[in-house]
PDB file of C-alpha atoms in Angstrom:
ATOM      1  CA  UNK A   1    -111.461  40.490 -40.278  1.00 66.00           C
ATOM      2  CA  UNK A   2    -112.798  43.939 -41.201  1.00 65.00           C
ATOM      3  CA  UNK A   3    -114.205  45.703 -38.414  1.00 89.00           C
ATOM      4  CA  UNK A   4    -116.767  48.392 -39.036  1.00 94.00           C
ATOM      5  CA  UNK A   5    -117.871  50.193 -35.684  1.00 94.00           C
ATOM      6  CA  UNK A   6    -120.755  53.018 -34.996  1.00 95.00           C
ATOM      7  CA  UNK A   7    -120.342  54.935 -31.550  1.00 90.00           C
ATOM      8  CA  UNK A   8    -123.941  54.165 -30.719  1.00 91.00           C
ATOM      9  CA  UNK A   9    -126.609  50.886 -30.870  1.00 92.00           C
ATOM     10  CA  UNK A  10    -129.643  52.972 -29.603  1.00 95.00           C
ATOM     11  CA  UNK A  11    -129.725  56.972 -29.586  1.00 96.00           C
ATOM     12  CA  UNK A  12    -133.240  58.779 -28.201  1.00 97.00           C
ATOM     13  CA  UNK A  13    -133.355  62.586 -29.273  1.00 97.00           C
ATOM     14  CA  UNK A  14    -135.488  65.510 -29.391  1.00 97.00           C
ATOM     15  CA  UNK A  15    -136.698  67.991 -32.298  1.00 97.00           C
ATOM     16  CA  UNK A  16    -134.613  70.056 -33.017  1.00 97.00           C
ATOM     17  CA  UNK A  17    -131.420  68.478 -31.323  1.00 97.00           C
ATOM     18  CA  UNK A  18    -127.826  68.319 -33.518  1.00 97.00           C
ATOM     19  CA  UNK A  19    -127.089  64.486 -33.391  1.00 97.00           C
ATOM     20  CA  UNK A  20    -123.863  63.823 -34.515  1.00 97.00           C
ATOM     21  CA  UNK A  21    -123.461  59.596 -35.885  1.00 97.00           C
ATOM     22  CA  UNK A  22    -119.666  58.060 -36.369  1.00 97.00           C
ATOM     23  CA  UNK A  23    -118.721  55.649 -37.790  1.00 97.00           C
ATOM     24  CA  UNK A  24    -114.890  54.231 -37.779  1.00 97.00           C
ATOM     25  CA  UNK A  25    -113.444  51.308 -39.950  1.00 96.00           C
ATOM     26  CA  UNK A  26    -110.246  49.776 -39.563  1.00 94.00           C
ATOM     27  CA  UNK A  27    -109.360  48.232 -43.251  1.00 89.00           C
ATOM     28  CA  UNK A  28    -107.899  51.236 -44.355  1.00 90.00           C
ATOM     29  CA  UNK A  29    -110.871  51.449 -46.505  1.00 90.00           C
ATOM     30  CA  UNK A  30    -110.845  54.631 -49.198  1.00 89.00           C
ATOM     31  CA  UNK A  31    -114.822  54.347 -49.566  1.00 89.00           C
ATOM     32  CA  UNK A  32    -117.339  54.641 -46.779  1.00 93.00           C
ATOM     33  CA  UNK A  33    -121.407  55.013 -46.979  1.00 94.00           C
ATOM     34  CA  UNK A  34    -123.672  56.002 -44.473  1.00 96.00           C
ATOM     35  CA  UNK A  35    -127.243  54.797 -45.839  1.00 96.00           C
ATOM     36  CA  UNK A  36    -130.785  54.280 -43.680  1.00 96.00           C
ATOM     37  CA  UNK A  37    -133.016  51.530 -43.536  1.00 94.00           C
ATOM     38  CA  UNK A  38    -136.729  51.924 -42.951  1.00 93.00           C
ATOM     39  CA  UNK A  39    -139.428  48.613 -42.873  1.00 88.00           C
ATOM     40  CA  UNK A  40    -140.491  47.780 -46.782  1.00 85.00           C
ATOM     41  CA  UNK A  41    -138.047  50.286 -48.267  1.00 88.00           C
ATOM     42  CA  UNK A  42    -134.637  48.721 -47.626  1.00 88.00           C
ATOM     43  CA  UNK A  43    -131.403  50.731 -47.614  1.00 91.00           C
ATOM     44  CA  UNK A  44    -131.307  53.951 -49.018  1.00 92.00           C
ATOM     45  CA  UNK A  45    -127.518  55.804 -49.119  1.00 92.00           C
ATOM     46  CA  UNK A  46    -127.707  59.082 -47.955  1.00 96.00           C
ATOM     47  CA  UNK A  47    -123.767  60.416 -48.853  1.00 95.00           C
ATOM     48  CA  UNK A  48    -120.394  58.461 -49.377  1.00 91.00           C
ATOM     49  CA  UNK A  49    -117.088  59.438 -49.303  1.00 92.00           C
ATOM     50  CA  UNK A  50    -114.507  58.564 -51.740  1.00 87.00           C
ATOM     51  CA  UNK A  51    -111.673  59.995 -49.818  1.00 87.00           C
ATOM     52  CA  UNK A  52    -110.677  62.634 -46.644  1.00 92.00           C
ATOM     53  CA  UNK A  53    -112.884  65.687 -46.931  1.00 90.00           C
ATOM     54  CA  UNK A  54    -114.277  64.341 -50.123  1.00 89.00           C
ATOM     55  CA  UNK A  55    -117.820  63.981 -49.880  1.00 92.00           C
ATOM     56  CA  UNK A  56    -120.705  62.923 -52.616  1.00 90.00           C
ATOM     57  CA  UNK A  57    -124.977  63.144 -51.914  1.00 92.00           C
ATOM     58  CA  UNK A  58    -126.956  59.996 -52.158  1.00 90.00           C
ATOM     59  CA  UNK A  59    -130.575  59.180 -52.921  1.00 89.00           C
ATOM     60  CA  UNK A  60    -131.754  61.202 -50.265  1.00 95.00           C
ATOM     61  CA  UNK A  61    -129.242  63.983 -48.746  1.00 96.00           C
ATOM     62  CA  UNK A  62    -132.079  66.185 -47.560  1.00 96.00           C
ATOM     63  CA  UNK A  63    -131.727  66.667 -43.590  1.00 96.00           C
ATOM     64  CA  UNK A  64    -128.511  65.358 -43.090  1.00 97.00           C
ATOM     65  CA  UNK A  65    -124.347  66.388 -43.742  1.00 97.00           C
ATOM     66  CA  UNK A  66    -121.162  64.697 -43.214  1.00 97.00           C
ATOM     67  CA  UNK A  67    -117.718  65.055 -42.394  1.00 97.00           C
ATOM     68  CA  UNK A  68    -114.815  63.142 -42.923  1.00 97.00           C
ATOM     69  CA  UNK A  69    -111.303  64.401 -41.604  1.00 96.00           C
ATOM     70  CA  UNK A  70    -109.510  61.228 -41.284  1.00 96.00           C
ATOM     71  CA  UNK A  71    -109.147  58.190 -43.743  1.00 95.00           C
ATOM     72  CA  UNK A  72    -111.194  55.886 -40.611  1.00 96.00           C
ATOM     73  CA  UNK A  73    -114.135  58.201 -39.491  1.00 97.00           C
ATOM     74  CA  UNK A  74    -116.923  58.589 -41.313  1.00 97.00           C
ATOM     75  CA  UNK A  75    -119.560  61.193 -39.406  1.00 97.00           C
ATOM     76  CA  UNK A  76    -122.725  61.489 -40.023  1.00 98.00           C
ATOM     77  CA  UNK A  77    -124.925  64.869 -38.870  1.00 98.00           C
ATOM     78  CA  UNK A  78    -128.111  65.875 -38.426  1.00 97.00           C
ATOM     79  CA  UNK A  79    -128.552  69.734 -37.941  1.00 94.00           C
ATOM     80  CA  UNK A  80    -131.870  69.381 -36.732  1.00 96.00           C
ATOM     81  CA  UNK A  81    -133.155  66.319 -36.036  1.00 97.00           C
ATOM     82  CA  UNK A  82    -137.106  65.958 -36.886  1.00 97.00           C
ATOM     83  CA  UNK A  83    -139.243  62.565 -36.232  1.00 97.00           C
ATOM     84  CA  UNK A  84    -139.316  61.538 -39.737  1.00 96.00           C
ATOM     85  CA  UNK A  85    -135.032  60.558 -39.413  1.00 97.00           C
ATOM     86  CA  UNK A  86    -136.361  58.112 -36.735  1.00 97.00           C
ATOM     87  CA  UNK A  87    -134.895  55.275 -38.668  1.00 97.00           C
ATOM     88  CA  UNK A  88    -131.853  52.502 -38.558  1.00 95.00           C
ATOM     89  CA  UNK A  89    -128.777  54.094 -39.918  1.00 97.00           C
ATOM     90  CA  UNK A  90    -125.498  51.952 -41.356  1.00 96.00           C
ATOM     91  CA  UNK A  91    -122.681  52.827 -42.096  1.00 96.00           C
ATOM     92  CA  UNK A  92    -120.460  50.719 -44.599  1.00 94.00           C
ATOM     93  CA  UNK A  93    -117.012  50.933 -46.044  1.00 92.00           C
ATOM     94  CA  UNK A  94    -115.045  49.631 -48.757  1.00 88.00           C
ATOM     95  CA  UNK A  95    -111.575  49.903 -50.798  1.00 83.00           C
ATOM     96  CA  UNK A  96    -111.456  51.766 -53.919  1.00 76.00           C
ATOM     97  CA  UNK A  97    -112.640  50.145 -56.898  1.00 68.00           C
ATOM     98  CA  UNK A  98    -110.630  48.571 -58.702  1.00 62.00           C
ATOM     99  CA  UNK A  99    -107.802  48.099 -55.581  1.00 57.00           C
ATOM    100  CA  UNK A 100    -107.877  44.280 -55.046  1.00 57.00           C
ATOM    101  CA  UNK A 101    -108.219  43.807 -58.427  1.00 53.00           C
ATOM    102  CA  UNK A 102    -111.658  42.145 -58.898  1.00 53.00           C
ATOM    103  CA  UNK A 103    -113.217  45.199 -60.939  1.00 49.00           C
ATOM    104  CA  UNK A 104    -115.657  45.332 -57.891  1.00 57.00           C
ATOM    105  CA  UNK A 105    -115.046  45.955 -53.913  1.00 73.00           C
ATOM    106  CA  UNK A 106    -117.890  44.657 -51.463  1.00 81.00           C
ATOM    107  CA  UNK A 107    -119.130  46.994 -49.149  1.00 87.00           C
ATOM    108  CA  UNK A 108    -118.922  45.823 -45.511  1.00 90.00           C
ATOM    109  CA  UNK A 109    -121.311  46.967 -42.986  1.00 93.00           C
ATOM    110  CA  UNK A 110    -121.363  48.317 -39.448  1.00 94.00           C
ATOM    111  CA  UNK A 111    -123.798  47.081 -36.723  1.00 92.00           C
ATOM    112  CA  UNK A 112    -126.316  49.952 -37.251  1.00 94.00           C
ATOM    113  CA  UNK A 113    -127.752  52.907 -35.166  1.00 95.00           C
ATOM    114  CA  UNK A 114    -131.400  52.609 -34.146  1.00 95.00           C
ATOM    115  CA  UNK A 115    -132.220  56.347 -33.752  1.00 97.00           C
ATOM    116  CA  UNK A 116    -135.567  57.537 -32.147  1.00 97.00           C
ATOM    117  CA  UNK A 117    -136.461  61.187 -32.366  1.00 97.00           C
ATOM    118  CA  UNK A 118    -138.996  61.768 -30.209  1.00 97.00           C
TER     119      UNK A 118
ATOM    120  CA  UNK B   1    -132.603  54.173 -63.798  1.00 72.00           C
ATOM    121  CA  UNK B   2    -131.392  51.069 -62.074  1.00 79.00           C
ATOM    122  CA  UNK B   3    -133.520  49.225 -59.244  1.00 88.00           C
ATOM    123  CA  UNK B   4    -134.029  45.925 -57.930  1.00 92.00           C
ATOM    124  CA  UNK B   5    -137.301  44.617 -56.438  1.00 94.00           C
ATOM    125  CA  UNK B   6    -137.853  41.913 -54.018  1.00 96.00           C
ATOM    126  CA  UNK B   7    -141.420  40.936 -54.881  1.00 95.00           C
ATOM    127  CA  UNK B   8    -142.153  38.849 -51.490  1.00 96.00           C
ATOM    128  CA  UNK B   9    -142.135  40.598 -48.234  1.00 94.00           C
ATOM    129  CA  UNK B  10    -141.445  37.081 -46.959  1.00 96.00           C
ATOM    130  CA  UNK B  11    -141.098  33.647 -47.160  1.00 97.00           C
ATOM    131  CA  UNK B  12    -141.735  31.050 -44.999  1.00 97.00           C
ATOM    132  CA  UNK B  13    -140.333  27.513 -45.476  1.00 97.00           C
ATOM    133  CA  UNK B  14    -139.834  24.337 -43.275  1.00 97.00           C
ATOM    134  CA  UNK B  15    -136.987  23.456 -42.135  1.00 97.00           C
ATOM    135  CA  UNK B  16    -134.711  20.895 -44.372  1.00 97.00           C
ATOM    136  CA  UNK B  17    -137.015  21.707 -47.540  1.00 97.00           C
ATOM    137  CA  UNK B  18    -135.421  24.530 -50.519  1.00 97.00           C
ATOM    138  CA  UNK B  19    -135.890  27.782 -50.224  1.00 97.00           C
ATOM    139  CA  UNK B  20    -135.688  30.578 -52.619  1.00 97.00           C
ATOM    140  CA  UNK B  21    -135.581  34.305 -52.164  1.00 98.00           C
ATOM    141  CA  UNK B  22    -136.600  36.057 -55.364  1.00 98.00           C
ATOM    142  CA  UNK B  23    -134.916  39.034 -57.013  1.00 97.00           C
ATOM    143  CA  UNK B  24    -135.346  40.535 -60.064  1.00 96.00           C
ATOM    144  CA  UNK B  25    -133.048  44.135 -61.356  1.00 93.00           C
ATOM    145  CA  UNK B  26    -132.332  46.521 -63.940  1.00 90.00           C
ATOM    146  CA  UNK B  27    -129.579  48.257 -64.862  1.00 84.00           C
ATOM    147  CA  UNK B  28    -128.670  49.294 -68.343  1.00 79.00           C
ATOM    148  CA  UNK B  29    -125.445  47.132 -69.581  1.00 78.00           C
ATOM    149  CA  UNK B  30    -124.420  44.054 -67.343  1.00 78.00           C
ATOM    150  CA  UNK B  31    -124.187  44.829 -63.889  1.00 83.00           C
ATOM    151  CA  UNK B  32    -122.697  43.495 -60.155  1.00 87.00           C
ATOM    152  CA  UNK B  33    -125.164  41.714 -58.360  1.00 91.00           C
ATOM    153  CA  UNK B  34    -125.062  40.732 -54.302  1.00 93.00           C
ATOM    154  CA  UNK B  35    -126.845  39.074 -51.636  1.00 96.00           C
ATOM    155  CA  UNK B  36    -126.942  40.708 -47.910  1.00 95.00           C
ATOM    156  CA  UNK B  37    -128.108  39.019 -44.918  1.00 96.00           C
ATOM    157  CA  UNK B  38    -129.208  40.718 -42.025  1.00 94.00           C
ATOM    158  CA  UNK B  39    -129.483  39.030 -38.739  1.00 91.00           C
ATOM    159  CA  UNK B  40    -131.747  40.725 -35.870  1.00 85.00           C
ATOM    160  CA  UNK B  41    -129.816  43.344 -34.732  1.00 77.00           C
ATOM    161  CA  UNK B  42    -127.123  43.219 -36.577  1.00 80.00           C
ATOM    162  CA  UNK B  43    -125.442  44.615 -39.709  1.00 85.00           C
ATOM    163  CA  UNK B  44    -125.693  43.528 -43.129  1.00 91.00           C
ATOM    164  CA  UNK B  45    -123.578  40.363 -43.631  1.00 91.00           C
ATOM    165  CA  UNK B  46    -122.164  39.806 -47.249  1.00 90.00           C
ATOM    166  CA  UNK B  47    -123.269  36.478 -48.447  1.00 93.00           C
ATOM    167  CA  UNK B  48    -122.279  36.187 -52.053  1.00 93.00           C
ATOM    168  CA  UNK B  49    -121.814  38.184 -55.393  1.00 90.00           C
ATOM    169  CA  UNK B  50    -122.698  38.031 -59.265  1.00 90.00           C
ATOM    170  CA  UNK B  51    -119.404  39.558 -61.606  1.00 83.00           C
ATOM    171  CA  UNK B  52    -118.988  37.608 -64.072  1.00 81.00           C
ATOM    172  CA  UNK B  53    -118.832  33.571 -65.896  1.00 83.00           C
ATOM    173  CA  UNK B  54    -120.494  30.595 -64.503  1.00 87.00           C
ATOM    174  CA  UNK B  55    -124.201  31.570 -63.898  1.00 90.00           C
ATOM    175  CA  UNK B  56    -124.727  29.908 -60.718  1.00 94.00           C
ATOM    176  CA  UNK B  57    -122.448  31.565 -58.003  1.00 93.00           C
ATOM    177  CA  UNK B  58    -122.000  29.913 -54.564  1.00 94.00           C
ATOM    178  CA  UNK B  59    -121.675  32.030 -50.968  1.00 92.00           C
ATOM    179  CA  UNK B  60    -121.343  31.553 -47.254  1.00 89.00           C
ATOM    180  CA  UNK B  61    -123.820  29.214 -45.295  1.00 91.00           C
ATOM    181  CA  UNK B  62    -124.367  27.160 -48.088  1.00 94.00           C
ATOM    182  CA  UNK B  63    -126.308  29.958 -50.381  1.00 96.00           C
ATOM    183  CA  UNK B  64    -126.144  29.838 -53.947  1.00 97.00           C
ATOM    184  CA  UNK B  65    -127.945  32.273 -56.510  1.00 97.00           C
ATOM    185  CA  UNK B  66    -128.209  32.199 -60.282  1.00 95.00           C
ATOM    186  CA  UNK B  67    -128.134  35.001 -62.609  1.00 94.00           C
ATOM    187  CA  UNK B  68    -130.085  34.845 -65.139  1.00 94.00           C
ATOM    188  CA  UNK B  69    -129.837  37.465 -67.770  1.00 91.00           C
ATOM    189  CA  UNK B  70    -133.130  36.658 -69.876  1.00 92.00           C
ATOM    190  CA  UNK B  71    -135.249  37.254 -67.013  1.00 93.00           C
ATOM    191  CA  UNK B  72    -133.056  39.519 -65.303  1.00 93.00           C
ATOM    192  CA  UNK B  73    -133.307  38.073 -61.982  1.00 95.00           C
ATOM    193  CA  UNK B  74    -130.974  36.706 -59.270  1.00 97.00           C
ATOM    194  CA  UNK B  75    -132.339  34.543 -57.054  1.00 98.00           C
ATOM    195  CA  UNK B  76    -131.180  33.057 -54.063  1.00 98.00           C
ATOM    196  CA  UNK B  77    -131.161  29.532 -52.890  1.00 97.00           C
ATOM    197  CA  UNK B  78    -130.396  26.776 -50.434  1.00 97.00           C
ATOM    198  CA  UNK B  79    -130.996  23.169 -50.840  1.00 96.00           C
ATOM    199  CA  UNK B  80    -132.114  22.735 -47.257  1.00 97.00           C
ATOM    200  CA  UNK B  81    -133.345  25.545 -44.889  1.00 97.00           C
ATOM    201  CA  UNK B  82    -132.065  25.766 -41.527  1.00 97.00           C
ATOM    202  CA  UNK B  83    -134.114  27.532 -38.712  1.00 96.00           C
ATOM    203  CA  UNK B  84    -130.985  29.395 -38.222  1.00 94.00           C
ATOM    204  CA  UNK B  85    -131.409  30.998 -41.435  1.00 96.00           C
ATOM    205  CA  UNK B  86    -134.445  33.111 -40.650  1.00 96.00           C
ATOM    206  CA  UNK B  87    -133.339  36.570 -41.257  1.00 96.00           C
ATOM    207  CA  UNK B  88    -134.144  39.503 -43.479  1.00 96.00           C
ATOM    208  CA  UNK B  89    -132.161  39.016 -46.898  1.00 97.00           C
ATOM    209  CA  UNK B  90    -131.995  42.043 -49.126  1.00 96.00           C
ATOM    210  CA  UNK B  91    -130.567  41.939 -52.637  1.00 96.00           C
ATOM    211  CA  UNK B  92    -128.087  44.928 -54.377  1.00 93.00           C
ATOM    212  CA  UNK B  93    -126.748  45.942 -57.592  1.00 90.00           C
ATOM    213  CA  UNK B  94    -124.102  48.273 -59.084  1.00 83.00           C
ATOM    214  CA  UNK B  95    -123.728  49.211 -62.596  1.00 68.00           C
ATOM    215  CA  UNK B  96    -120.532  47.959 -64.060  1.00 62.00           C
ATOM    216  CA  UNK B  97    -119.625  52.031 -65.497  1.00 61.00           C
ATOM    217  CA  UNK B  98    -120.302  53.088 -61.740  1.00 58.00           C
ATOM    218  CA  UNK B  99    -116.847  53.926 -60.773  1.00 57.00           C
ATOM    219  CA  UNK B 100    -117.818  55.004 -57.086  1.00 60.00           C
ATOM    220  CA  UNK B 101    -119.191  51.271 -55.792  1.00 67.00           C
ATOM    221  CA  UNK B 102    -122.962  52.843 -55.409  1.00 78.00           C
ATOM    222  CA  UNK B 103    -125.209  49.878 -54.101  1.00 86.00           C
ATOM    223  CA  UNK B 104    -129.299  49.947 -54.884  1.00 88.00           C
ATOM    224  CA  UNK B 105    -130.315  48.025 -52.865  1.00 91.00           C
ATOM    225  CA  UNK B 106    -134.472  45.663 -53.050  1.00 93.00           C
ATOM    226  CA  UNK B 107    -136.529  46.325 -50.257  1.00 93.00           C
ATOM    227  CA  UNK B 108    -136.005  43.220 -48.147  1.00 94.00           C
ATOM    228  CA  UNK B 109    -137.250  39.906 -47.937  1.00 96.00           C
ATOM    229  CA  UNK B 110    -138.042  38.447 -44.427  1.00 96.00           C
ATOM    230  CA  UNK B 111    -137.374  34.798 -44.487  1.00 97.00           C
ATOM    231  CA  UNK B 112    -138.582  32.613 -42.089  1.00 97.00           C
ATOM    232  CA  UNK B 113    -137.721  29.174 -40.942  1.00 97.00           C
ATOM    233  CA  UNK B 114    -139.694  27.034 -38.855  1.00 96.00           C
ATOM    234  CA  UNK B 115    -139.147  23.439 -37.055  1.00 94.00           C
TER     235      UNK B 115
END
């Protein structure tokens, strides 16, 4: 089974604080996602990764950065965290297109990261 | 620009009747459709997928959705509702050009069973 983990089910911070997010996946998986999910406006990806270092903005970049060194970790930053990133973040991963096959790859999720910046 | 809109916040249906969880898209060109499931607390679960051929496309839990091109909408169906299926369902797309497996995601639909 495909196991997509995040280091943390509940995370309080302040204003200002650096909150780091990770996320690791253990399918060997070239593609991971880190998007957010807020009540009535459903998942929105903030950056993906096609590869090691390789890194590409989403929808909405703005407040956050991300790092990935190795091929299972997937990190997600906030340099300053501010109240309006109080949100559910997920991360998700998936093989390169075209790897299996199928012409599509389905993106498999981690259990999410309620974060509350207070 | 491609989107997808869930037009019902949610839906509430008794249990052993059909349900349906509405979904309509656009995309320019023919595009990947999914179904997500999201259980309280959880992750997103993947439930089934749109590529290609037969229309109606069965999933996991006894979910099926149809694609229907005309109307551009995939909706997504069960026969008979099972309290255990109360959960937020959200619906996705990708572009078939999009080489990098970018998801856009509806806004949700809450669906819930009762007794």
């Amino acid at each position: 089974d495909v196991k997509v983990t995040q280091s943390s089910r509940y995370l309080v911070k302040r204003t200002g604080e650096k909150v780091f997010l990770e996320c690791v996946q253990d399918m060997d998986h070239e593609n991971m996602f880190w998007y957010r999910q807020d009540p009535g406006l459903g998942l929105r990806l903030i950056y993906f990764s096609y590869d090691v270092k390789m890194k590409e903005k989403g929808d909405i970049p703005e407040g956050y950065s991300v790092s990935r060194e190795k091929k299972e970790r997937f990190s997600l930053i906030l340099e300053s965290a501010s109240t309006n990133q109080t949100s559910m973040y997920l991360c998700a991963s998936s093989f390169r297109l075209g790897k299996s096959g199928a012409g599509f790859e389905t993106q498999y999720f981690g259990p999410g990261t309620r974060l509350l910046v207070l | 620009a491609q989107s997808v809109a869930q037009p019902e916040d949610q839906v509430n249906v008794a249990e052993g009747n059909p349900l349906t969880v509405k979904c309509t898209y656009s995309v320019s060109g023919n595009p990947y459709l999914f179904w997500y499931v999201q259980y309280p607390n959880r992750g997103l679960q993947f439930l089934l997928k749109y590529i290609t051929g037969d229309n109606l496309v069965k999933g996991s839990y006894g979910f099926e959705a149809e694609f229907n091109k005309s109307q551009t909408s995939f909706h997504l169906k069960k026969p008979s509702a099972l309290v255990s299926d109360s959960a937020l369902y959200f619906c996705a797309v990708r572009e078939r050009g999009n080489q990098g497996g970018k998801l856009i995601f509806g806004q949700g639909t809450e669906l819930s069973v009762k007794p």
